C-alpha positions in Angstrom: 8.5 9.9 16.4 6.3 7.0 15.2 7.5 4.9 12.3 6.0 2.4 9.9 7.9 0.3 7.3 6.3 -1.7 4.4 7.0 -2.9 0.9 5.1 -0.7 -1.6 1.8 -2.3 -2.8 -0.4 -1.6 -5.8 -3.5 0.3 -4.6 -3.3 -1.4 -1.2 -6.1 -2.2 1.2 -7.4 0.1 3.9 -5.3 -1.5 6.6 -2.1 -0.5 4.8 -3.3 3.1 4.5 -4.3 3.1 8.2 -0.7 2.2 9.0 0.6 5.0 6.8 -1.7 7.4 8.6 -0.9 6.2 12.2 2.8 7.1 11.8 4.9 10.3 11.4 7.3 8.7 8.9 6.6 5.8 6.6 9.5 3.9 5.0 8.8 2.3 1.6 10.9 -0.8 1.6 12.1 -1.0 -1.9 15.4 -2.8 -1.8 14.1 -6.2 -0.6 13.2 -9.2 -2.6 10.2 -8.9 -5.0 7.5 -11.2 -3.7 5.7 -12.6 -6.7 2.8 -13.9 -4.6 2.5 -10.7 -2.7 0.6 -7.5 -3.4 3.4 -5.4 -4.9 1.9 -5.7 -8.4 -1.7 -6.7 -7.9 -4.9 -6.0 -6.0 -8.7 -6.7 -6.2 -11.8 -4.6 -6.9 -15.5 -5.3 -6.9 -17.4 -5.6 -10.2 -21.1 -6.2 -10.0 -20.7 -8.0 -6.7 -17.8 -10.2 -7.9 -14.1 -9.9 -7.1 -11.9 -8.9 -10.1 -8.1 -8.5 -10.2 -6.2 -5.4 -11.3 -2.4 -5.6 -11.7 0.7 -4.0 -13.0 2.5 -5.5 -16.0 6.1 -6.2 -14.9 9.1 -7.0 -17.1 10.7 -10.3 -16.2 9.3 -10.5 -12.7 11.5 -12.6 -10.4 12.1 -13.1 -6.7 15.9 -13.0 -7.5 15.9 -9.2 -7.9 14.7 -6.4 -5.6 11.6 -4.4 -6.1 13.6 -1.4 -7.2 15.4 -3.6 -9.8 12.1 -4.2 -11.6 10.6 -2.3 -14.5 7.0 -1.8 -15.6 5.8 -2.8 -19.0 4.0 0.3 -20.3 1.1 -1.1 -22.2 -1.6 1.4 -23.3 -4.0 -1.5 -24.2 -3.7 -2.9 -20.6 -4.0 0.5 -19.1 -7.2 1.2 -21.2 -8.7 -2.1 -20.1 -8.1 -1.4 -16.4 -9.7 2.1 -16.8 -12.7 0.7 -18.6 -13.1 -2.0 -15.9 -12.9 0.6 -13.1 -15.4 2.8 -14.9 -17.8 -0.1 -15.3 -17.4 -1.1 -11.7 -17.7 2.3 -10.0 -19.3 4.9 -12.4 -22.4 5.0 -10.1 -20.4 5.1 -6.9 -20.9 8.2 -4.7 -17.3 9.5 -4.9 -16.5 8.4 -8.5 -16.2 11.9 -9.8 -13.7 12.9 -7.1 -11.6 9.7 -7.1 -11.5 8.6 -10.7 -9.2 11.4 -12.0 -6.6 10.5 -9.4 -6.9 6.8 -10.3 -6.6 7.6 -14.0 -3.6 9.8 -13.4 -1.9 7.0 -11.5 -2.6 4.3 -14.1 -1.5 6.4 -17.0 1.8 7.5 -15.2 4.7 6.6 -17.5 7.3 5.9 -14.8 9.1 2.7 -15.7 10.7 1.8 -12.3 8.3 -0.2 -10.2 9.4 1.2 -6.9 9.3 4.8 -8.0 5.9 4.3 -9.6 4.5 2.8 -6.4 6.0 5.6 -4.4 4.1 8.0 -6.6 0.9 6.0 -6.1 1.1 6.0 -2.3 1.9 9.8 -2.4 -1.2 10.5 -4.5 -3.4 8.6 -2.1 -1.7 10.2 0.9 -2.3 13.7 -0.6 -5.9 13.0 -1.6 -6.6 12.0 2.0 -4.7 15.0 3.4 -2.4 12.9 5.5 0.6 14.4 7.1 2.9 11.4 7.0 6.3 11.8 5.6 7.1 9.1 3.0 10.8 7.9 2.8 12.4 5.5 0.4 14.5 2.8 2.0 17.1 2.6 -0.8 17.9 6.4 -0.3 18.6 6.1 3.4 22.2 5.5 4.7 22.1 2.4 6.9 23.3 -1.3 6.7 21.1 -2.8 3.9 22.7 -6.2 4.2 20.6 -7.0 7.4 17.4 -9.1 7.2 14.0 -9.3 8.8 14.0 -8.0 12.5 17.6 -6.7 12.4 16.8 -4.7 9.3 13.7 -3.1 10.9 15.6 -2.3 14.0 18.5 -0.8 12.0 16.0 1.6 10.2 14.4 2.5 13.5 17.7 3.4 15.1 18.9 5.3 12.0 15.7 7.4 12.1 15.7 7.7 15.9 12.3 6.2 16.1 10.5 6.4 19.5 7.6 4.0 18.5 7.6 1.4 15.8 4.2 0.3 14.4 4.0 -2.8 12.2 1.3 -4.4 10.2 -0.6 -7.2 12.1 0.9 -9.9 10.0 4.3 -9.0 11.6 3.3 -10.6 14.9 4.8 -13.9 13.7 8.0 -12.2 12.8 8.8 -9.6 15.4 9.3 -9.9 19.1 8.0 -7.0 21.3 10.4 -7.8 24.0 13.4 -7.8 21.7 12.4 -4.3 20.3 11.8 -3.0 23.8 15.3 -4.2 24.8 16.6 -2.3 21.8 14.9 0.9 23.0 12.1 0.8 20.5 8.5 0.1 21.7 6.6 -2.1 19.2 2.9 -2.3 18.5 0.9 -4.0 15.7 -2.0 -2.3 14.0 -5.1 -4.4 13.7 -7.9 -3.0 11.5 -11.4 -3.0 13.1 -14.3 -4.7 11.3 -15.1 -2.0 8.7 -18.1 -2.2 6.5 -19.8 0.2 4.0 -22.4 0.0 1.3 -21.3 -1.6 -2.0 -24.3 -1.1 -4.2 -26.4 -3.3 -1.9 -24.3 -6.5 -2.4 -23.1 -8.4 0.6 -20.0 -6.7 1.9 -16.7 -7.8 0.5 -13.7 -6.8 2.8 -10.1 -6.1 2.2 -10.4 -4.9 -1.4 -8.2 -2.2 -2.9 -8.3 1.3 -1.4 -10.0 2.2 -4.7 -13.1 0.4 -3.5 -13.1 2.3 -0.2 -12.5 5.7 -1.8 -15.2 5.1 -4.4 -17.9 4.2 -2.0 -17.1 6.7 0.8 -16.6 10.5 1.0 -13.1 11.8 1.8 -14.5 12.7 5.3 -15.7 9.2 5.9 -12.5 7.6 4.7 -10.5 9.8 7.0 -12.7 8.5 9.8 -12.1 4.9 8.7 -8.4 5.5 8.9 -8.8 5.5 12.7 -10.8 2.4 12.8 -8.0 0.1 14.2 -6.6 -1.1 17.5 -2.9 -1.3 18.5 -2.0 -4.6 20.0 
């Protein structure tokens, strides 16, 4: 059984979705510290060839509480602005008619809890792309949640009887393949290939929100791109 573990991100980039698709079970790590400079509450899209931010409004965002302990600010004005921005950016994109209803449904979702909201977002994207991955929420699992970093990941792997753990490429600085092997869990890192696609004739801008990928590519093409990676 292949396992991936990540904090939940707001409309994450393609590499995140590749990891979700590469594993049998994907644990949403919601009981760890909220990283204010990370991608939990924000991402980027392309508007007329320029990068523009999109984000969640969070009530009293702090690194002293976990992701699950944060609440969204439900602001119809902000939601309307984001939807207008997305419409302006992608209304002429090939898959706009297929993708925009899902994006609108996610943005208008009235769930207050940040972790639960992002779980719903990831589930919507998974279902749209017809992925078989089972999504699990870390806070609902019965294991020692006081552990940190590598010990925490190994604890989850053993709890779920993982036979192969796959981590995002950024984890190469954090996790030791030999240490995992000695614990009975082979470890690989997923590295996204150089992926490009047409963005209205502009010079290609990589690593944007999955929204950009979905808008400019058919579902069939995106499913192909989900396999554009190397395990290292």
